[in-house]
Coordinates of C-alpha atoms in Angstrom, one line a residue:
Chain A
M26 CA 3.3 15.9 -32.7
A27 CA 4.6 17.0 -29.4
V28 CA 7.8 18.8 -30.5
D29 CA 8.4 20.4 -33.9
N30 CA 11.8 21.1 -35.5
I31 CA 13.8 21.6 -32.3
S32 CA 17.5 21.7 -32.3
F33 CA 19.8 21.7 -29.2
N34 CA 23.2 20.6 -28.1
I35 CA 24.2 19.7 -24.6
D36 CA 27.9 19.8 -23.7
E37 CA 29.6 17.1 -21.6
G38 CA 29.7 18.0 -17.9
E39 CA 27.2 20.9 -18.0
M40 CA 23.9 21.4 -16.3
F41 CA 21.3 22.1 -18.9
G42 CA 17.7 23.1 -18.3
F43 CA 14.5 22.7 -20.3
L44 CA 11.9 25.3 -19.3
G45 CA 8.4 25.9 -20.6
P46 CA 4.8 25.9 -19.5
N47 CA 2.8 22.6 -19.3
G48 CA 2.4 21.0 -22.7
A49 CA 5.4 22.9 -24.1
G50 CA 7.1 19.6 -25.1
K51 CA 9.8 19.4 -22.3
T52 CA 8.8 16.0 -21.1
T53 CA 8.6 14.6 -24.6
T54 CA 12.0 16.0 -25.4
M55 CA 13.4 14.4 -22.2
R56 CA 11.7 11.1 -23.0
M57 CA 13.3 11.1 -26.5
I58 CA 16.7 11.7 -24.9
Q59 CA 15.9 8.7 -22.6
C60 CA 15.1 6.6 -25.6
I61 CA 11.6 6.0 -24.3
S62 CA 9.6 8.0 -26.9
P63 CA 10.7 7.3 -30.5
V64 CA 12.1 10.1 -32.7
T65 CA 9.9 10.0 -35.7
E66 CA 11.7 12.6 -37.8
G67 CA 15.1 14.1 -37.6
K68 CA 18.1 12.9 -35.6
L69 CA 18.9 12.8 -31.9
E70 CA 22.2 11.5 -30.7
V71 CA 23.2 10.9 -27.1
M72 CA 27.0 10.3 -26.6
G73 CA 27.3 9.9 -30.3
M74 CA 24.7 7.2 -30.5
D75 CA 21.4 7.4 -32.3
V76 CA 18.5 7.1 -29.8
N77 CA 16.4 5.0 -32.1
T78 CA 18.9 2.3 -32.6
H79 CA 21.1 2.2 -29.5
Q80 CA 18.6 2.5 -26.7
R81 CA 20.1 -0.2 -24.5
E82 CA 23.6 1.2 -24.7
I83 CA 22.5 4.8 -24.1
K84 CA 20.3 3.8 -21.2
S85 CA 23.1 2.0 -19.5
F86 CA 25.0 5.3 -19.2
M87 CA 22.0 7.2 -18.0
G88 CA 20.3 7.9 -14.7
V89 CA 16.7 9.1 -14.6
V90 CA 14.7 10.9 -12.0
P91 CA 11.2 10.9 -13.4
Q92 CA 8.5 13.5 -12.5
E93 CA 6.5 10.9 -10.6
N94 CA 8.2 8.8 -7.9
N95 CA 8.0 5.4 -9.4
L96 CA 9.7 3.5 -6.6
D97 CA 9.0 -0.2 -6.3
M98 CA 6.5 -0.2 -3.5
D99 CA 6.8 -4.0 -3.1
F100 CA 10.3 -3.5 -1.7
T101 CA 12.2 -1.8 1.0
V102 CA 14.6 1.1 0.4
Y103 CA 17.6 -1.2 0.2
E104 CA 15.8 -3.7 -1.9
N105 CA 14.7 -1.0 -4.3
L106 CA 18.4 -0.1 -5.0
L107 CA 19.5 -3.8 -5.2
V108 CA 16.7 -4.8 -7.6
Y109 CA 17.4 -1.8 -9.7
S110 CA 21.1 -2.5 -9.9
R111 CA 20.2 -5.9 -11.4
Y112 CA 18.6 -4.2 -14.4
F113 CA 22.0 -2.8 -15.2
D114 CA 23.7 -6.1 -14.8
I115 CA 25.8 -4.8 -11.9
P116 CA 27.4 -7.7 -10.1
K117 CA 25.8 -8.2 -6.6
E118 CA 29.0 -7.5 -4.5
K119 CA 29.7 -4.3 -6.5
A120 CA 26.1 -3.2 -6.2
E121 CA 26.0 -3.8 -2.4
K122 CA 29.1 -1.6 -2.0
R123 CA 27.6 1.0 -4.2
I124 CA 24.3 1.0 -2.4
E125 CA 26.0 1.7 0.9
E126 CA 27.7 4.7 -0.6
L127 CA 24.4 5.9 -2.1
L128 CA 22.5 5.5 1.2
D129 CA 25.1 7.7 2.8
F130 CA 25.0 10.1 0.0
V131 CA 21.2 10.7 0.2
H132 CA 21.1 10.3 4.0
L133 CA 18.8 7.3 4.0
Q134 CA 20.9 4.8 6.0
E135 CA 18.5 4.6 8.9
K136 CA 15.6 4.0 6.5
R137 CA 17.2 1.1 4.6
N138 CA 14.8 -1.5 5.8
V139 CA 11.7 0.6 5.5
M140 CA 9.1 0.0 2.8
T141 CA 9.0 2.9 0.4
E142 CA 5.4 3.7 1.0
S143 CA 6.1 5.0 4.5
L144 CA 8.8 7.4 3.4
S145 CA 8.1 11.2 3.4
G146 CA 8.0 13.0 0.1
G147 CA 11.5 14.3 0.5
M148 CA 12.9 10.9 1.4
K149 CA 11.2 9.3 -1.7
R150 CA 12.8 11.9 -3.9
R151 CA 16.2 11.3 -2.4
L152 CA 15.7 7.6 -2.9
V153 CA 14.8 8.1 -6.5
L154 CA 17.9 10.2 -6.9
A155 CA 20.0 7.4 -5.3
R156 CA 18.4 4.9 -7.6
A157 CA 19.2 7.0 -10.7
L158 CA 22.9 6.9 -9.6
V159 CA 23.1 3.2 -9.0
N160 CA 24.8 2.6 -12.4
R161 CA 27.2 5.6 -12.0
P162 CA 25.6 7.4 -14.9
E163 CA 27.5 9.8 -17.1
I164 CA 24.2 11.6 -17.9
L165 CA 21.6 12.4 -15.3
I166 CA 18.1 13.3 -16.4
L167 CA 15.8 15.0 -13.9
D168 CA 12.2 15.8 -14.6
E169 CA 11.1 18.4 -12.0
P170 CA 13.5 17.0 -9.3
T171 CA 12.2 19.1 -6.4
V172 CA 8.5 19.4 -7.0
G173 CA 6.5 19.3 -3.8
L174 CA 9.6 19.4 -1.5
D175 CA 10.1 21.6 1.5
P176 CA 13.0 24.2 1.3
Q177 CA 15.3 21.9 3.3
A178 CA 14.8 19.0 1.0
R179 CA 15.2 21.2 -2.1
H180 CA 18.5 22.6 -0.9
L181 CA 19.8 19.1 -0.1
I182 CA 18.9 18.0 -3.7
W183 CA 20.6 21.1 -5.2
D184 CA 23.6 20.4 -3.1
K185 CA 23.8 16.8 -4.3
L186 CA 23.4 17.9 -7.9
R187 CA 26.2 20.4 -7.7
G188 CA 28.4 17.7 -6.2
L189 CA 27.5 15.4 -9.1
K190 CA 28.3 18.1 -11.6
K191 CA 31.7 18.5 -10.0
Q192 CA 32.3 14.9 -10.5
G193 CA 31.7 15.5 -14.2
V194 CA 28.2 14.2 -14.6
T195 CA 26.2 15.9 -17.4
I196 CA 22.9 16.9 -15.9
V197 CA 19.7 17.7 -17.9
L198 CA 16.7 18.9 -16.0
T199 CA 13.2 20.4 -16.3
S200 CA 11.7 22.5 -13.6
H201 CA 8.9 25.0 -13.0
Y202 CA 10.9 26.5 -10.2
L203 CA 12.8 29.1 -12.2
D204 CA 15.0 30.2 -9.3
E205 CA 16.2 26.6 -9.2
V206 CA 17.1 26.7 -12.9
E207 CA 18.7 30.1 -12.5
K208 CA 20.9 28.8 -9.6
L209 CA 21.9 25.5 -11.1
C210 CA 22.0 25.6 -14.9
D211 CA 24.8 26.6 -17.1
R212 CA 22.6 26.8 -20.0
L213 CA 18.9 26.5 -20.8
V214 CA 16.2 26.6 -23.4
V215 CA 12.7 28.0 -23.1
M216 CA 10.1 25.9 -25.0
D217 CA 6.5 26.6 -25.9
N218 CA 4.1 24.8 -28.2
G219 CA 6.7 22.3 -29.1
K220 CA 9.3 24.8 -30.3
I221 CA 12.4 26.3 -28.7
L222 CA 12.0 30.0 -28.1
V223 CA 15.4 30.9 -26.7
E224 CA 18.7 29.3 -25.7
G225 CA 21.5 30.6 -23.6
S226 CA 22.9 31.0 -20.1
P227 CA 20.5 32.2 -17.4
T228 CA 22.2 35.6 -17.0
G229 CA 22.6 36.0 -20.8
V230 CA 18.9 35.2 -21.4
I231 CA 17.8 37.6 -18.7
E232 CA 20.1 40.4 -20.0
E233 CA 18.9 39.9 -23.5
Y234 CA 15.2 39.8 -22.9
I235 CA 14.7 42.0 -19.8
G236 CA 17.8 43.8 -18.9
S237 CA 19.4 43.8 -15.4
D238 CA 16.6 45.3 -13.3
I239 CA 12.8 45.7 -13.2
I240 CA 10.9 48.5 -11.5
E241 CA 7.5 47.5 -10.1
A242 CA 5.0 50.3 -9.5
E243 CA 1.3 50.6 -8.9
H244 CA -0.8 51.2 -12.0
N245 CA -2.3 54.7 -12.1
S246 CA -2.8 57.4 -14.7
E247 CA -0.2 59.6 -13.3
L248 CA 2.5 57.0 -13.7
M249 CA 1.4 56.2 -17.2
A250 CA 1.7 59.8 -18.2
C251 CA 5.1 60.0 -16.7
L252 CA 6.3 56.8 -18.5
E253 CA 5.0 58.1 -21.8
K254 CA 7.0 61.2 -21.4
K255 CA 10.2 59.2 -20.5
E256 CA 9.7 56.7 -23.4
V257 CA 10.7 53.6 -21.5
N258 CA 9.5 50.0 -22.0
Y259 CA 6.8 48.8 -19.7
E260 CA 4.1 46.2 -19.3
V261 CA 0.8 46.5 -17.4
I262 CA 0.0 43.4 -15.4
G263 CA -3.4 44.0 -13.6
D264 CA -2.8 46.5 -10.9
L265 CA 0.9 46.5 -11.4
V266 CA 3.3 47.9 -14.0
H267 CA 6.6 46.3 -14.8
I268 CA 9.1 48.8 -16.1
Y269 CA 12.2 47.7 -17.9
P270 CA 14.7 50.6 -17.5
D271 CA 18.1 51.0 -19.1
N272 CA 19.3 52.6 -15.9
S273 CA 17.1 51.6 -12.9
M274 CA 18.7 54.0 -10.4
E275 CA 18.2 57.0 -12.6
L276 CA 14.7 56.0 -13.5
S277 CA 13.5 55.2 -10.0
E278 CA 14.8 58.5 -8.8
Y279 CA 13.1 60.3 -11.7
L280 CA 9.8 58.5 -10.9
L281 CA 10.0 59.3 -7.2
M282 CA 11.0 62.9 -7.7
E283 CA 9.1 64.0 -10.8
C284 CA 6.0 61.9 -10.6
S285 CA 5.6 61.9 -6.9
L286 CA 4.9 58.2 -6.7
S287 CA 5.3 56.5 -3.4
K288 CA 4.9 52.8 -4.1
I289 CA 7.7 51.7 -6.4
S290 CA 10.4 49.1 -6.0
A291 CA 13.4 48.1 -8.1
R292 CA 14.6 44.5 -8.1
P293 CA 17.0 42.4 -10.3
A294 CA 15.3 40.8 -13.2
T295 CA 14.8 37.0 -12.9
L296 CA 14.4 34.1 -15.2
E297 CA 10.7 34.1 -14.2
D298 CA 10.3 37.6 -15.9
V299 CA 11.9 36.2 -19.1
F300 CA 9.7 33.1 -18.9
L301 CA 6.5 35.1 -18.6
K302 CA 7.5 37.6 -21.2
L303 CA 8.2 34.8 -23.7
T304 CA 5.4 32.4 -23.0
G305 CA 2.7 34.9 -21.9
R306 CA 0.5 35.0 -18.8
R307 CA -2.3 32.9 -20.2
L308 CA -3.0 29.8 -18.0
R309 CA -2.1 26.5 -19.5
E310 CA -3.9 23.2 -19.0
Chain B
M29 CA -2.6 1.0 -38.1
R30 CA -0.7 -1.6 -40.1
I31 CA -1.2 -5.3 -39.4
S32 CA 2.6 -5.8 -39.3
E33 CA 2.7 -3.8 -36.0
Y34 CA 0.7 -6.6 -34.4
I35 CA 2.3 -9.7 -35.9
G36 CA 5.9 -8.6 -36.2
I37 CA 8.3 -10.6 -34.0
P38 CA 9.2 -8.4 -31.1
E39 CA 12.8 -8.0 -30.1
V40 CA 13.0 -9.6 -26.7
S41 CA 16.4 -10.0 -24.9
S42 CA 17.6 -12.3 -22.2
R43 CA 17.3 -9.3 -19.9
S44 CA 13.7 -10.1 -19.5
I45 CA 14.9 -12.6 -16.8
K46 CA 15.5 -9.6 -14.6
V47 CA 11.8 -8.8 -14.5
W48 CA 11.1 -12.5 -13.7
Q49 CA 13.6 -12.2 -10.8
R50 CA 11.9 -9.0 -9.6
N51 CA 8.6 -10.7 -9.4
R52 CA 10.1 -13.9 -7.9
D53 CA 11.6 -11.7 -5.1
V54 CA 8.2 -10.2 -4.4
F55 CA 6.6 -13.6 -4.4
L56 CA 9.3 -15.0 -1.9
K57 CA 8.6 -12.2 0.5
D58 CA 5.2 -13.6 1.1
I59 CA 5.9 -17.2 0.4
K60 CA 3.6 -18.7 3.1
L61 CA 0.6 -16.8 1.8
N62 CA 1.5 -17.6 -1.8
F63 CA 1.8 -21.3 -1.2
L64 CA -1.5 -21.6 0.7
P65 CA -4.0 -21.5 -2.2
P66 CA -2.5 -24.3 -4.3
F67 CA -2.1 -26.4 -1.2
L68 CA -5.6 -25.8 0.3
E69 CA -7.8 -25.4 -2.8
P70 CA -7.4 -28.9 -4.2
I71 CA -8.2 -30.3 -0.7
L72 CA -11.4 -28.3 -0.4
Y73 CA -12.5 -29.1 -4.0
L74 CA -11.8 -32.8 -3.6
L75 CA -13.6 -33.0 -0.3
A76 CA -16.7 -31.1 -1.6
L77 CA -16.9 -32.2 -5.2
G78 CA -14.8 -35.4 -5.4
F79 CA -15.9 -37.1 -2.3
G80 CA -19.2 -35.3 -1.5
L81 CA -20.8 -34.8 -4.9
G82 CA -18.9 -37.8 -6.2
K83 CA -21.0 -40.2 -4.0
F84 CA -23.9 -39.4 -6.3
V85 CA -22.0 -39.6 -9.5
E86 CA -21.4 -42.9 -11.3
S87 CA -17.8 -43.4 -12.4
I88 CA -17.0 -41.5 -15.7
D89 CA -15.6 -43.8 -18.3
G90 CA -14.7 -46.3 -15.6
V91 CA -12.9 -43.7 -13.5
P92 CA -14.2 -42.6 -10.1
Y93 CA -15.4 -39.0 -10.0
A94 CA -12.7 -37.7 -7.6
R95 CA -10.1 -39.1 -9.9
F96 CA -11.8 -37.5 -12.9
I97 CA -11.8 -34.0 -11.5
A98 CA -8.4 -34.0 -9.7
P99 CA -6.4 -33.3 -12.9
A100 CA -9.0 -30.6 -13.9
L101 CA -8.3 -28.9 -10.6
I102 CA -4.6 -28.6 -11.6
A103 CA -5.5 -27.4 -15.0
V104 CA -7.9 -24.7 -13.6
S105 CA -5.1 -23.6 -11.2
V106 CA -2.7 -23.3 -14.1
M107 CA -5.2 -21.1 -15.9
Y108 CA -6.0 -18.9 -12.9
A109 CA -2.4 -18.4 -11.7
S110 CA -1.0 -17.0 -14.9
F111 CA -4.1 -15.3 -16.1
F112 CA -4.6 -13.3 -12.9
E113 CA -0.9 -12.6 -12.6
C114 CA -0.7 -11.1 -16.1
S115 CA -4.1 -9.3 -16.0
Y116 CA -4.8 -7.7 -12.6
G117 CA -1.2 -8.2 -11.4
S118 CA 0.5 -6.7 -14.5
Y119 CA -2.1 -4.0 -14.7
V120 CA -1.4 -2.9 -11.1
R121 CA 2.3 -2.9 -11.8
M122 CA 1.9 -1.0 -15.1
Y123 CA -0.7 1.5 -14.1
Y124 CA -0.7 2.0 -10.3
Q125 CA 2.8 1.1 -9.3
K126 CA 4.5 2.5 -12.4
T127 CA 7.0 -0.4 -12.1
F128 CA 7.3 -0.7 -15.9
D129 CA 8.2 3.0 -16.3
A130 CA 10.9 2.6 -13.8
I131 CA 12.3 -0.5 -15.5
V132 CA 12.3 0.9 -19.0
A133 CA 14.7 3.7 -17.8
T134 CA 17.3 1.0 -17.6
P135 CA 18.8 -1.1 -20.4
L136 CA 15.6 -3.2 -20.5
T137 CA 13.0 -2.4 -23.2
I138 CA 9.2 -2.6 -22.8
E139 CA 9.4 -5.9 -24.8
D140 CA 11.7 -7.4 -22.2
V141 CA 9.4 -6.2 -19.4
I142 CA 6.3 -7.8 -20.9
A143 CA 8.2 -11.0 -21.8
G144 CA 9.5 -11.2 -18.2
E145 CA 6.0 -10.7 -16.8
M146 CA 4.7 -13.6 -18.9
L147 CA 7.6 -15.8 -17.9
W148 CA 6.8 -15.1 -14.3
G149 CA 3.0 -15.8 -14.8
A150 CA 3.9 -19.2 -16.4
T151 CA 6.2 -19.9 -13.5
R152 CA 3.4 -19.3 -11.0
S153 CA 1.3 -21.8 -12.9
M154 CA 4.1 -24.2 -12.7
I155 CA 4.6 -23.6 -8.9
N156 CA 0.9 -24.2 -8.4
A157 CA 1.0 -27.5 -10.3
T158 CA 4.1 -28.6 -8.4
V159 CA 2.4 -28.0 -5.1
M160 CA -0.9 -29.7 -6.1
I161 CA 0.5 -32.9 -7.5
P162 CA 1.8 -34.3 -4.2
V163 CA -1.4 -33.1 -2.4
I164 CA -3.6 -34.9 -4.9
G165 CA -1.1 -37.8 -4.8
L166 CA -1.7 -38.2 -1.1
F167 CA -5.4 -38.8 -1.8
G168 CA -4.3 -41.5 -4.2
L169 CA -6.0 -39.7 -7.1
I170 CA -3.0 -39.5 -9.5
D171 CA -0.9 -42.1 -11.3
L172 CA 2.7 -41.1 -10.4
K173 CA 4.1 -42.7 -13.6
Y174 CA 3.9 -39.5 -15.8
S175 CA 2.9 -37.1 -13.1
L176 CA 6.1 -35.1 -13.2
M177 CA 5.6 -34.4 -16.9
I178 CA 2.6 -32.3 -15.7
I179 CA 5.1 -29.7 -14.3
P180 CA 6.7 -28.6 -17.5
F181 CA 3.4 -28.7 -19.3
A182 CA 2.0 -26.5 -16.6
F183 CA 4.6 -23.9 -17.5
L184 CA 3.6 -24.1 -21.2
G185 CA -0.1 -23.9 -20.3
G186 CA 0.8 -21.0 -18.0
L187 CA 2.5 -19.2 -20.8
L188 CA -0.7 -19.5 -22.9
F189 CA -2.9 -18.0 -20.2
A190 CA -0.3 -15.4 -19.3
A191 CA -0.4 -14.2 -22.9
I192 CA -4.2 -14.2 -22.9
G193 CA -4.2 -12.1 -19.7
M194 CA -1.6 -9.8 -21.1
C195 CA -3.6 -9.2 -24.3
F196 CA -6.5 -8.0 -22.2
T197 CA -4.2 -5.9 -20.0
A198 CA -3.0 -4.2 -23.1
I199 CA -6.5 -3.2 -24.3
T200 CA -8.4 -2.7 -21.1
P201 CA -9.4 0.9 -20.4
N202 CA -9.3 0.4 -16.7
I203 CA -8.8 -2.3 -14.0
M204 CA -12.6 -2.8 -13.6
S205 CA -13.0 -3.8 -17.2
I206 CA -10.8 -6.9 -16.7
N207 CA -13.9 -8.3 -15.1
Y208 CA -15.4 -8.8 -18.6
P209 CA -12.9 -11.4 -19.8
V210 CA -13.1 -13.1 -16.4
L211 CA -16.8 -13.3 -16.6
L212 CA -17.2 -14.0 -20.3
F213 CA -14.2 -16.2 -21.0
I214 CA -12.4 -17.5 -17.9
T215 CA -15.4 -18.6 -15.9
P216 CA -17.2 -20.4 -18.8
M217 CA -13.9 -22.2 -19.4
F218 CA -13.8 -23.2 -15.8
L219 CA -17.1 -24.9 -16.2
F220 CA -17.3 -26.1 -19.8
S221 CA -13.8 -27.4 -20.7
G222 CA -14.3 -31.0 -19.7
T223 CA -13.4 -30.0 -16.2
F224 CA -16.2 -31.3 -14.0
F225 CA -18.0 -33.4 -16.6
P226 CA -16.8 -34.8 -19.9
L227 CA -17.1 -32.7 -23.0
S228 CA -19.1 -35.5 -24.6
A229 CA -22.0 -34.6 -22.4
L230 CA -22.4 -31.3 -24.4
P231 CA -24.1 -30.9 -27.8
V232 CA -21.7 -31.7 -30.6
A233 CA -21.5 -28.1 -31.8
I234 CA -20.4 -26.9 -28.4
Q235 CA -17.8 -29.6 -28.2
Y236 CA -16.3 -28.4 -31.4
F237 CA -16.4 -24.9 -30.1
A238 CA -14.7 -25.9 -26.9
V239 CA -11.9 -27.7 -28.7
A240 CA -11.4 -24.9 -31.2
L241 CA -11.6 -21.9 -28.9
L242 CA -11.5 -22.8 -25.2
P243 CA -7.8 -23.2 -24.4
L244 CA -8.5 -24.8 -21.1
T245 CA -10.0 -27.8 -22.9
H246 CA -6.5 -28.7 -24.2
I247 CA -4.8 -28.2 -20.8
V248 CA -7.4 -30.4 -19.1
N249 CA -7.0 -33.1 -21.8
V250 CA -3.2 -33.3 -21.4
I251 CA -3.1 -33.1 -17.6
R252 CA -5.9 -35.7 -17.3
S253 CA -4.2 -38.1 -19.6
L254 CA -0.9 -37.7 -17.7
S255 CA -2.5 -38.1 -14.4
Y256 CA -4.2 -41.4 -15.6
G257 CA -0.7 -42.6 -16.5
I258 CA -1.6 -42.8 -20.2
L259 CA 0.4 -41.2 -23.0
S260 CA -2.1 -41.2 -25.8
S261 CA -1.4 -39.8 -29.2
S262 CA -4.3 -37.4 -28.9
I263 CA -2.4 -35.2 -26.5
L264 CA 0.0 -34.4 -29.3
F265 CA -2.9 -32.5 -30.9
D266 CA -3.5 -30.7 -27.7
V267 CA 0.1 -29.8 -27.1
T268 CA 0.5 -28.6 -30.7
W269 CA -2.6 -26.4 -30.3
V270 CA -1.3 -24.9 -27.1
L271 CA 2.2 -24.3 -28.6
L272 CA 0.8 -22.6 -31.7
V273 CA -1.8 -20.4 -30.0
S274 CA 0.7 -19.5 -27.2
G275 CA 3.2 -18.4 -29.9
I276 CA 0.7 -16.2 -31.6
L277 CA -0.7 -14.6 -28.5
I278 CA 2.8 -13.9 -26.9
V279 CA 3.7 -12.0 -30.1
L280 CA 0.4 -10.2 -30.1
S281 CA 0.4 -9.3 -26.4
I282 CA 3.9 -7.8 -26.6
N283 CA 3.0 -5.8 -29.7
L284 CA -0.2 -4.6 -28.1
M285 CA 1.5 -3.6 -24.9
R286 CA 4.2 -1.7 -26.9
K287 CA 1.4 0.2 -28.7
R288 CA -0.2 1.0 -25.4
L289 CA 3.0 2.1 -23.6
V290 CA 5.3 3.6 -26.2
I291 CA 4.1 7.2 -26.8

């Protein structure tokens, strides 16, 4: 059993993120939404249809960017899109028009007659995105859409996703890049061991589990004594101490003045802090 | 593991034709290379075996040796084309190219994909037969009367070997292991199915074995009969055998593949 007793609700037109360490059950959940893995217990509906009985209908409204670029390497860029459009029963003329739009959209016009093997990683990812849009999906599923891409390519993909959201496409994604999720998603869940740990907006979740800021300081006995006196929440991570203050200005000043510490820094709390707090720092397979 | 999971009739839709189209498009990209083997192979075999070895062989049942093996060459090509397409070919598309994964994200199901793959495998058998008939005809080794009937039968025979190939694809742990069925099943068939010498030359027990369990025997029987210009009633038995076993193995292969791929 990959997921256990999970319950979630994704609204139309929102960008929704599934987070979690490897093996948390994200991909399984995504595969169930895609009607690829069967739901053995409970009920999962997509657009009001049961995934176990209406897979063809649901999939016709859906676009998928899988974790692995499974482009058809027997074909060129253009042929990839054309052959894929045929799986959706899109008439050829309509598909050809659509493909021109998509090649413009992902900036691959010049590569249209190139075999997919000779594309760079970023180009492959863009082509996979274009392929996922060939049927004008209402729901777009992305499993780690920017993994392995350079910053330019990542920003381009983000830009395209925001554009699609504006057009009303519902977007569901998983990612290990938590800054990506924080920037893009309206709401998210954090999963671990097949269960959902939290659900909410990125800022809401950060506020709830960490607060607004984090102070990082070097681990030494002087600091520990100081913190005990002040009764604040903190966490020791190797040579570093993460302090979760109610008022970071006040506390940093106090630490600097009263405890005569030199190396401390305050920064806004991020989703990564929440993630590590909830799922721990133990390495996953 | 319930038996019904293996023998239940899978839900295949007409969308499987899209997978057939995909494979056809890839085939057409390399059409020259793909047409060469069925064109060249019968010529080589007929020169070496038919006319070379044939000089030392007395006629078989009153038929010159070259004429005896010509239909077997078509039958062997029918077997090879679809078996290899749906074993190594399908395995590469499934495992290395992830083509199946990409397709099942569309309204096609895995059942459609596997059915489309087998339809395409059978089509390749049919293409090979279609190319070989005129080549062999040019040597004057085939009676043209019923020769065109070989083409649809090649499709049916192709479907049988496509299903056999797909069953192995569904259970093979890796691509190297497909060598086992090739070595232990396909190659013996190539030699012992009445291809290059009549079955009657074998011990009776092995004859029965060949008729019961070596599918190529039936393909050879039918194509040989048609190529001699004879429609004997015995080929009804062979066609029925092929239909029945194809039906069973198509169902089994799709169910096995679903078990392998749906997780």
